[in-house]
CSV table of C-alpha atoms in Angstrom, one decimal:
chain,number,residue,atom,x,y,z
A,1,UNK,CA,-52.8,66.5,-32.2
A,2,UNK,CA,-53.3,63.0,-30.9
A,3,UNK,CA,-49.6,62.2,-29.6
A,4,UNK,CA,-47.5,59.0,-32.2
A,5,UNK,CA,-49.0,55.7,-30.6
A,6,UNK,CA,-45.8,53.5,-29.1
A,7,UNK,CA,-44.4,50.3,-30.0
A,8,UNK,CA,-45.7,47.7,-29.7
A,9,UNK,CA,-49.4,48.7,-30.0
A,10,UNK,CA,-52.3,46.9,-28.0
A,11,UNK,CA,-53.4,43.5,-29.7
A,12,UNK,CA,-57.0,45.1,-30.2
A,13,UNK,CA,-55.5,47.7,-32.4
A,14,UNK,CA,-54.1,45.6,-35.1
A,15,UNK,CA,-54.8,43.3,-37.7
A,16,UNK,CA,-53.0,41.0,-39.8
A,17,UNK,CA,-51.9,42.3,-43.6
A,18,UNK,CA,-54.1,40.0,-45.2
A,19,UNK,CA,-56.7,41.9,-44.1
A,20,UNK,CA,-55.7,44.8,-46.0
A,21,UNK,CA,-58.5,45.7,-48.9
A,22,UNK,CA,-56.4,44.6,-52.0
A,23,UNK,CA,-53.7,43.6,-49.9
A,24,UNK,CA,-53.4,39.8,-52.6
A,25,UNK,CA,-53.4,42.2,-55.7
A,26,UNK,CA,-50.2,44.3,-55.3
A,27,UNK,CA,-47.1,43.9,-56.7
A,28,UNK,CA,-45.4,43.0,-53.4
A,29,UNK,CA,-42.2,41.7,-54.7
A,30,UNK,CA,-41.9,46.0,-55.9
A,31,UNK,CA,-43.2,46.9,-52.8
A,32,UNK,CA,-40.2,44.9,-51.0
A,33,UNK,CA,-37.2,46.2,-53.2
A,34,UNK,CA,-39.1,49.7,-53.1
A,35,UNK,CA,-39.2,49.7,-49.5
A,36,UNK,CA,-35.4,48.1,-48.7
A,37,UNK,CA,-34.4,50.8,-50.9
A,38,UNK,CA,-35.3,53.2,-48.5
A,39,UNK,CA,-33.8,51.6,-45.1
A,40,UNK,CA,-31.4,54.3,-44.4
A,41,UNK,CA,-34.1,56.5,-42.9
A,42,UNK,CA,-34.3,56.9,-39.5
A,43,UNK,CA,-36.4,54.1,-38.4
A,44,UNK,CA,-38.2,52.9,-34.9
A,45,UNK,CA,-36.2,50.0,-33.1
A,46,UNK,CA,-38.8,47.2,-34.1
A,47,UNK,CA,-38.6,48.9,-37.9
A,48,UNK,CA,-34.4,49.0,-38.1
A,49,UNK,CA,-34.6,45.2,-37.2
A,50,UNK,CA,-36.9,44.1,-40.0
A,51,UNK,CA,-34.7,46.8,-42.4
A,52,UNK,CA,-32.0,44.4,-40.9
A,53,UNK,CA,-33.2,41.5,-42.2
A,54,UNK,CA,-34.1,42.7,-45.6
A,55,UNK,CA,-30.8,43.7,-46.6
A,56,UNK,CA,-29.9,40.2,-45.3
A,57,UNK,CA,-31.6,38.4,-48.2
A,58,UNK,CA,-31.5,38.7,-52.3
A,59,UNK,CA,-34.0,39.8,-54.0
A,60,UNK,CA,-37.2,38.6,-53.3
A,61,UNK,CA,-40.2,36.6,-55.9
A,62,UNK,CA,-43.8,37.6,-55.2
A,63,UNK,CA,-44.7,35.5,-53.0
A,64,UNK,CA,-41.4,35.6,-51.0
A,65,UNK,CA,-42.1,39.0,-50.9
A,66,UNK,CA,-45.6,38.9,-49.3
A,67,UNK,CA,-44.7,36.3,-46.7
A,68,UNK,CA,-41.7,38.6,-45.9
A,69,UNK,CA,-44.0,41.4,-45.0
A,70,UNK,CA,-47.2,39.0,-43.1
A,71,UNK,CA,-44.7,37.6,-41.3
A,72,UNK,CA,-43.0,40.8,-39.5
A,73,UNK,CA,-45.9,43.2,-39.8
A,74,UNK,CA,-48.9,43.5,-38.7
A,75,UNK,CA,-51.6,47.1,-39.5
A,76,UNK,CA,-52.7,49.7,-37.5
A,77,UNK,CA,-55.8,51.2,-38.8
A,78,UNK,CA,-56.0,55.3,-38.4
A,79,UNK,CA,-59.7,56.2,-37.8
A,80,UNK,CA,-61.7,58.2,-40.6
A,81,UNK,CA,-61.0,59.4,-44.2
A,82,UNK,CA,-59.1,61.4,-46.3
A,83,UNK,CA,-57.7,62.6,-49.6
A,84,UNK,CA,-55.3,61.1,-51.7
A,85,UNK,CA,-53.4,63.3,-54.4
A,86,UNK,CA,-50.9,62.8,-56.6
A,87,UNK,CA,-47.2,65.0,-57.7
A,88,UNK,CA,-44.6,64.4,-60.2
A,89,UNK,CA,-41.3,66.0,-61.4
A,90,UNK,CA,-42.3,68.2,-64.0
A,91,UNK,CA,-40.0,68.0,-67.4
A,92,UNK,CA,-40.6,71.4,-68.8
A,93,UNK,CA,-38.9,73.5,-71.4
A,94,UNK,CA,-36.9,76.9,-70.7
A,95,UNK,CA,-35.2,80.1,-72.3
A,96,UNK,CA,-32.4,81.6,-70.5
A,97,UNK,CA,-34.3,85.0,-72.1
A,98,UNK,CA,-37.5,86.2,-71.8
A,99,UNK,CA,-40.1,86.0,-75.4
A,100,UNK,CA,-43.9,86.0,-75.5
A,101,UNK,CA,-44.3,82.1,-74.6
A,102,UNK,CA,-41.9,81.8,-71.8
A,103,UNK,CA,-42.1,85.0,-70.0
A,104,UNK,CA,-42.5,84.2,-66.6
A,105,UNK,CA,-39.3,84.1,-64.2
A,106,UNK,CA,-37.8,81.8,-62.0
A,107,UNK,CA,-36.8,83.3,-59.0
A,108,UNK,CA,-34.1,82.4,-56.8
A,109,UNK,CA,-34.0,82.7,-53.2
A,110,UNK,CA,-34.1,86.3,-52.6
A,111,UNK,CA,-31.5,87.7,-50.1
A,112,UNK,CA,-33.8,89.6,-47.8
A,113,UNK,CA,-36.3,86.4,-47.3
A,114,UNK,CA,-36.5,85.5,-43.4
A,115,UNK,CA,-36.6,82.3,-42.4
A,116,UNK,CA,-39.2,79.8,-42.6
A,117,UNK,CA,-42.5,81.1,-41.3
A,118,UNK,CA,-41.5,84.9,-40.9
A,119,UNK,CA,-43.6,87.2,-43.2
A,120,UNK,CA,-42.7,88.0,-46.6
A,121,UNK,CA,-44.5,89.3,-49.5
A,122,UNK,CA,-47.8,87.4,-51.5
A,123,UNK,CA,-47.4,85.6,-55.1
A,124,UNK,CA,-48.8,89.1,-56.6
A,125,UNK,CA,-46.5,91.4,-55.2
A,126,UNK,CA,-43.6,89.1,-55.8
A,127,UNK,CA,-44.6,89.0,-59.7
A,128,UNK,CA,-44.7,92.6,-59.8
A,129,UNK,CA,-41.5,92.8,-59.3
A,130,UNK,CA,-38.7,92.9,-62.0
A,131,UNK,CA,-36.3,89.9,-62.1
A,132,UNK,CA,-33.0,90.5,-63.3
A,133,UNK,CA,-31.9,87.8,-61.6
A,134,UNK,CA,-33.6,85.2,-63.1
A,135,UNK,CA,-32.4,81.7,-63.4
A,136,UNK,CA,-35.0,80.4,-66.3
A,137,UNK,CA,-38.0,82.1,-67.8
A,138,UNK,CA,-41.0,79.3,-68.3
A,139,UNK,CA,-44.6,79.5,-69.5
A,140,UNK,CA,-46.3,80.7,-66.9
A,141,UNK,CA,-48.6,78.6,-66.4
A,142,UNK,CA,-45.6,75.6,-66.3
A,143,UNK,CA,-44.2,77.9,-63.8
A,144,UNK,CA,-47.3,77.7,-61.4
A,145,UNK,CA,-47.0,73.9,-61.5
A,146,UNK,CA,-43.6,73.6,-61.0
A,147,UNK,CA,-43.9,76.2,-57.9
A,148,UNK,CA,-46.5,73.1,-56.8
A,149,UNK,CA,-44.8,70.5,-57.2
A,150,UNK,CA,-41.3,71.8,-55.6
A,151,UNK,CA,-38.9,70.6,-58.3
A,152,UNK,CA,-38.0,69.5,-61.4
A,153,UNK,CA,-35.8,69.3,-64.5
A,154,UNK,CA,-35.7,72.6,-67.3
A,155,UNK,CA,-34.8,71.8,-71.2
A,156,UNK,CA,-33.1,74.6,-72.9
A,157,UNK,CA,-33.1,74.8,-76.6
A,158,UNK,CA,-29.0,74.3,-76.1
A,159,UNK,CA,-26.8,72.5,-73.4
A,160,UNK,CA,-27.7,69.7,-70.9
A,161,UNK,CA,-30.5,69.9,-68.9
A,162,UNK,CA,-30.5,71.4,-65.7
A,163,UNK,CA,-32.7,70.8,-62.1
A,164,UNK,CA,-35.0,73.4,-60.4
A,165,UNK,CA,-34.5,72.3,-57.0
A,166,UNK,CA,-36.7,73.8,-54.0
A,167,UNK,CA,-34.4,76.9,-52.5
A,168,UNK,CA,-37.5,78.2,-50.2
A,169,UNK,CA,-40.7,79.7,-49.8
A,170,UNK,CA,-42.6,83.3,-48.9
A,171,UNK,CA,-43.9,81.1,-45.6
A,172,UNK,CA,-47.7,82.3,-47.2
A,173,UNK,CA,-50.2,79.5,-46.9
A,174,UNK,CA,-51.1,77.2,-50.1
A,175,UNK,CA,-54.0,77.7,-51.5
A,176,UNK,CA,-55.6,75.4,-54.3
A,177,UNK,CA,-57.2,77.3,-57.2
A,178,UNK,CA,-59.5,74.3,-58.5
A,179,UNK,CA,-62.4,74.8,-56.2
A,180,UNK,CA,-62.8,78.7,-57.4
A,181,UNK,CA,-62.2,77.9,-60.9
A,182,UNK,CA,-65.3,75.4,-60.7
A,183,UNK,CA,-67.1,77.8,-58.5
A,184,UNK,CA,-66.5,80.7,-61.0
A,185,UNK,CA,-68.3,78.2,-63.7
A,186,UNK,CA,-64.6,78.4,-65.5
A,187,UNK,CA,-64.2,74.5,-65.2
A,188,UNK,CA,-67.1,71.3,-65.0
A,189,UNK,CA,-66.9,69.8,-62.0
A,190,UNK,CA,-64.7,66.5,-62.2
A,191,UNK,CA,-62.9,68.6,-64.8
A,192,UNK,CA,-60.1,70.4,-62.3
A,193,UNK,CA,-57.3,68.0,-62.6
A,194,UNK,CA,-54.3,69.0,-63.0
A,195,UNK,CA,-54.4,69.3,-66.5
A,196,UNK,CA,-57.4,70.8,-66.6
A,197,UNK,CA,-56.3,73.8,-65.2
A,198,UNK,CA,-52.6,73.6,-66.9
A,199,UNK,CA,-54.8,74.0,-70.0
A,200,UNK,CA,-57.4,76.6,-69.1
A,201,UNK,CA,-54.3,78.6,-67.7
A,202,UNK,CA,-52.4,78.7,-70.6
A,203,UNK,CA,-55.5,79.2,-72.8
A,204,UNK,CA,-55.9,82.8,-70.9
A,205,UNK,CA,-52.3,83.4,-70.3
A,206,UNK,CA,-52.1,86.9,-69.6
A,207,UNK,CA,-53.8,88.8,-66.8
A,208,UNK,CA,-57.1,86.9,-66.7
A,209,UNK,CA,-54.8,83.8,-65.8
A,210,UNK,CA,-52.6,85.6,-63.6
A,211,UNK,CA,-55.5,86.7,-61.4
A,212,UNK,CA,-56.2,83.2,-61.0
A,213,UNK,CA,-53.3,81.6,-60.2
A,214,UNK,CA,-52.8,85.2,-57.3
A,215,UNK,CA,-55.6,83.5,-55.4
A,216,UNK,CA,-52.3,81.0,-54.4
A,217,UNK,CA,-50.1,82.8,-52.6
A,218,UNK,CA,-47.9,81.1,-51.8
A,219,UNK,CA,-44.5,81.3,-53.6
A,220,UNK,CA,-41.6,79.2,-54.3
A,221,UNK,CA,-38.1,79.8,-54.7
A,222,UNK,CA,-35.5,77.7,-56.9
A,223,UNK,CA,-32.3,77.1,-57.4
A,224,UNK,CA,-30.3,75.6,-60.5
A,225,UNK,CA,-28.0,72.1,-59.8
A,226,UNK,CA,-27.0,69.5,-62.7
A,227,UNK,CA,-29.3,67.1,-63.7
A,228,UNK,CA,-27.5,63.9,-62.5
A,229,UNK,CA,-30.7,61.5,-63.9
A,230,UNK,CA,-31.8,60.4,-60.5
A,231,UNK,CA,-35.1,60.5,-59.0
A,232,UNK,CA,-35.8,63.8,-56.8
A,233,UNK,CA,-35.0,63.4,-52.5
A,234,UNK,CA,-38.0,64.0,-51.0
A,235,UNK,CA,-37.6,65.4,-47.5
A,236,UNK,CA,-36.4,62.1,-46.0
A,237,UNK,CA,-32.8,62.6,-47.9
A,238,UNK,CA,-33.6,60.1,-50.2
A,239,UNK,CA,-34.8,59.3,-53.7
A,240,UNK,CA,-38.5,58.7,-54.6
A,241,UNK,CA,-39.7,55.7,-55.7
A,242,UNK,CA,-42.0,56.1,-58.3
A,243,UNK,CA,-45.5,55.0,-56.8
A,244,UNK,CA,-44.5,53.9,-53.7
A,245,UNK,CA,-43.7,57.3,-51.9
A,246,UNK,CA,-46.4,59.2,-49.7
A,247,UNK,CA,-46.0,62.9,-48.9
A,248,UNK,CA,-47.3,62.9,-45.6
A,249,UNK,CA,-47.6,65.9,-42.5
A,250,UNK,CA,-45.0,65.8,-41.0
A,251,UNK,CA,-46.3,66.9,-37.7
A,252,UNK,CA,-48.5,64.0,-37.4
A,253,UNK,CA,-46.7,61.6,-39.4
A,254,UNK,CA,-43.0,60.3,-38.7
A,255,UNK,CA,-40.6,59.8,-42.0
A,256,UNK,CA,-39.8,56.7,-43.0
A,257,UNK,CA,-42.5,55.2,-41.5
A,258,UNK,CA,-44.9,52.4,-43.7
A,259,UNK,CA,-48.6,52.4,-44.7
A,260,UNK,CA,-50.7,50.6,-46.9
A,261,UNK,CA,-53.1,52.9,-48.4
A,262,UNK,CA,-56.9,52.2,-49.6
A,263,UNK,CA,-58.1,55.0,-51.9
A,264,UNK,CA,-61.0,54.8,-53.9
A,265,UNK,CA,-64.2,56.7,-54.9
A,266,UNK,CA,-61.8,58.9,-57.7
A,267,UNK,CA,-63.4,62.7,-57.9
A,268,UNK,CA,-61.6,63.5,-61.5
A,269,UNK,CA,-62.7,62.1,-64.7
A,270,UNK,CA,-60.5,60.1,-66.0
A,271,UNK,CA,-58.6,58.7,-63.1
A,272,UNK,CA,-57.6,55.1,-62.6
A,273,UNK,CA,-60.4,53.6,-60.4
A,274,UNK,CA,-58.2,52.8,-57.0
A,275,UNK,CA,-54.8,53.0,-55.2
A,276,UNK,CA,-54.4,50.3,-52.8
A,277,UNK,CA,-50.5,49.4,-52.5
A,278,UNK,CA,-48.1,49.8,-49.9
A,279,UNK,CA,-45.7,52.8,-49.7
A,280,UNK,CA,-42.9,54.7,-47.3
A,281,UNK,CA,-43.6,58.4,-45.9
A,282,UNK,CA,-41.0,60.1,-47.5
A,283,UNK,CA,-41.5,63.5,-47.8
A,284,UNK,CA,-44.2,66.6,-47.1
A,285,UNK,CA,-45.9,69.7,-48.8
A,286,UNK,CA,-47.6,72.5,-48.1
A,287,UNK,CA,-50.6,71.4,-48.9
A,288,UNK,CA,-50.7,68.2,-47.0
A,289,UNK,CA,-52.0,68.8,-43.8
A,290,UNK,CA,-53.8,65.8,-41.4
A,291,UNK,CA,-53.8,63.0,-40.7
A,292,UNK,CA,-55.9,61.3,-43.1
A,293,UNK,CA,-53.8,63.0,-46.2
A,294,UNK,CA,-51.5,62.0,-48.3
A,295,UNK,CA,-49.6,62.8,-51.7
A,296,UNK,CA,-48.7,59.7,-53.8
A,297,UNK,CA,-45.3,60.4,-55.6
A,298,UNK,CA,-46.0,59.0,-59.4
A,299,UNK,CA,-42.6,60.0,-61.2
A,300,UNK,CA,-40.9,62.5,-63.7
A,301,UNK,CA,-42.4,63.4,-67.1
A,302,UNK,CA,-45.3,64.3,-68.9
A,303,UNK,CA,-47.2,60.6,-68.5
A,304,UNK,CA,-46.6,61.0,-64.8
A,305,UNK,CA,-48.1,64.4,-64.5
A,306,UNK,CA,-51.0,63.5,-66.7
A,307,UNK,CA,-51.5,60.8,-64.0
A,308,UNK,CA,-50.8,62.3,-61.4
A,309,UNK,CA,-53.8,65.3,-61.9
A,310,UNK,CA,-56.1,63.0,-61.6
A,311,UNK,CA,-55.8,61.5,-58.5
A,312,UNK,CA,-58.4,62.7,-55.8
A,313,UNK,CA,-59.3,59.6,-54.1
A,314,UNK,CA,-60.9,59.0,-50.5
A,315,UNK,CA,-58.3,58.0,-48.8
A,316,UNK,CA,-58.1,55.2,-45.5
A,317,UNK,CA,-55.0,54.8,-44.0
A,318,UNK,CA,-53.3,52.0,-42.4
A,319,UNK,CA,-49.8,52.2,-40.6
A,320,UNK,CA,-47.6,48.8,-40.6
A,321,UNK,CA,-45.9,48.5,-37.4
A,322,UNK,CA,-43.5,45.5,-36.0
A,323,UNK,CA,-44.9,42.2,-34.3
A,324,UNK,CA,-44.2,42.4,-31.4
């Protein structure tokens, strides 16, 4: 791992934002608010200055906005390409007792679970296991998404809704189903988003779609709060804002930190054409691992996931850093 350049950066190394591909197109007076919003993470001296000055001001036009940013910012390109994905908070429906449809479990945090990283058992063995403990039975197949995604709110036919909140995995490493499924011939190629497979899944719900989702085996863990109607925290501490949050690696990237991304070339049918706006590292997964990789954070609901499945993008990456 190449060590976090410092502050400031050689000349050489950066540009000015109006270089940015698409940098005129966005929406820069949402970027602004989106961005102030999230000025109580920790930032870099040159970074807590400019947060400084934002909070300073009222809210900002367009082009207020964009002169805001030129002005105290200039971009760091990081070398090569990547993928772009996309995550939501589910909304998905729930029994407090199991039936044929919503039959699969939602675990809690089991007591004998080590700590991160220590050794604990696969998705299949976990599943084979009763649970009389559960906090929810789903779909299954709304289960396996929501195990993916790390959060979310449940619906119960009676009472207020209620949010699955991340308690923990089994420290197994992700593993994406969609490049077997198309391998196995069971979906087209360009045909594995998200919703793609939600559909295939729940179309073979029984063991034919439980060996497939086994191939993951990585398992997540929940916990029941009250829905409060606020965005989810990623793992900065603080609420996502829909479109302009990144779930970056952690270990190579630094929370809170700014990039504009550039992703084109979509892989999924169906997928809007290009992401090119700017956006805050707010939280992490599992599956995001590099440098060149990142998770855009698109919002809560059924719209949002549909959305969100379709984005595989090549990604290029550019971190905004203070003028000196």
């Amino acid at each position: 791992m190449q060590p976090r350049p410092a502050y400031p950066l050689p000349a050489e190394a950066l540009r000015p934002l109006s270089d940015l591909p698409g940098w005129a197109e966005d929406d820069h007076a949402a970027a602004f608010e989106a961005w102030r919003a999230n000025c109580r993470v920790r930032r870099v001296p040159g970074m807590a200055e400019a947060c400084r000055d934002a909070m300073a001001v009222d809210l900002l036009d367009a082009a207020a906005a964009r002169d805001f940013f030129e002005r105290r910012f200039l971009a760091q390109p990081l070398p090569g390409e990547g993928v772009l994905t996309g995550y939501f908070a589910p909304i998905y429906e729930a029994r407090r007792t199991p039936d044929a449809e919503y039959s699969a479990p939602l675990r809690p945090r089991p007591a004998d679970l080590p700590p991160e990283g220590g050794a604990y058992a696969d998705r299949a063995r976990i599943e084979a296991r009763a649970a009389p403990d559960a906090l929810a039975w789903l779909k299954p197949e709304e289960k396996f998404f929501l195990q993916i995604q790390g959060s979310g709110t449940l619906v119960f036919p009676s009472g207020p809704p209620v949010r699955a909140a991340f308690a923990g995995t089994n420290s197994q490493p992700f593993s994406g189903i969609a490049n077997t499924m198309r391998e196995r011939g069971l979906l087209e190629a360009g045909q594995t988003s998200a919703e793609g497979i939600r559909s295939w899944l729940a179309a073979h719900r029984g063991p034919e779609a439980g060996a497939i989702m086994a191939l993951n085996p990585r398992y997540v863990f929940f916990r029941l709060a009250p829905e409060d109607g606020l965005p989810p925290r990623g793992a900065a501490g603080v609420p996502l804002p829909p479109g302009r949050a990144i779930a970056v690696d952690l270990s190579r990237h630094v929370a809170g930190d700014v990039y504009w991304i550039d992703a084109r070339s979509p892989l999924l049918s169906g997928a809007i054409p290009a992401y090119r706006r700017l956006v805050t590292a707010l939280d992490t997964g599992g599956a995001i691992l590099g440098d060149i990789r990142a998770d855009l954070y698109i919002g809560q609901g059924p719209e949002a996931g549909l959305e969100a499945g379709r984005i595989r993008h090549v990604l290029r990456l550019y971190r905004l850093v203070p003028r000196p």
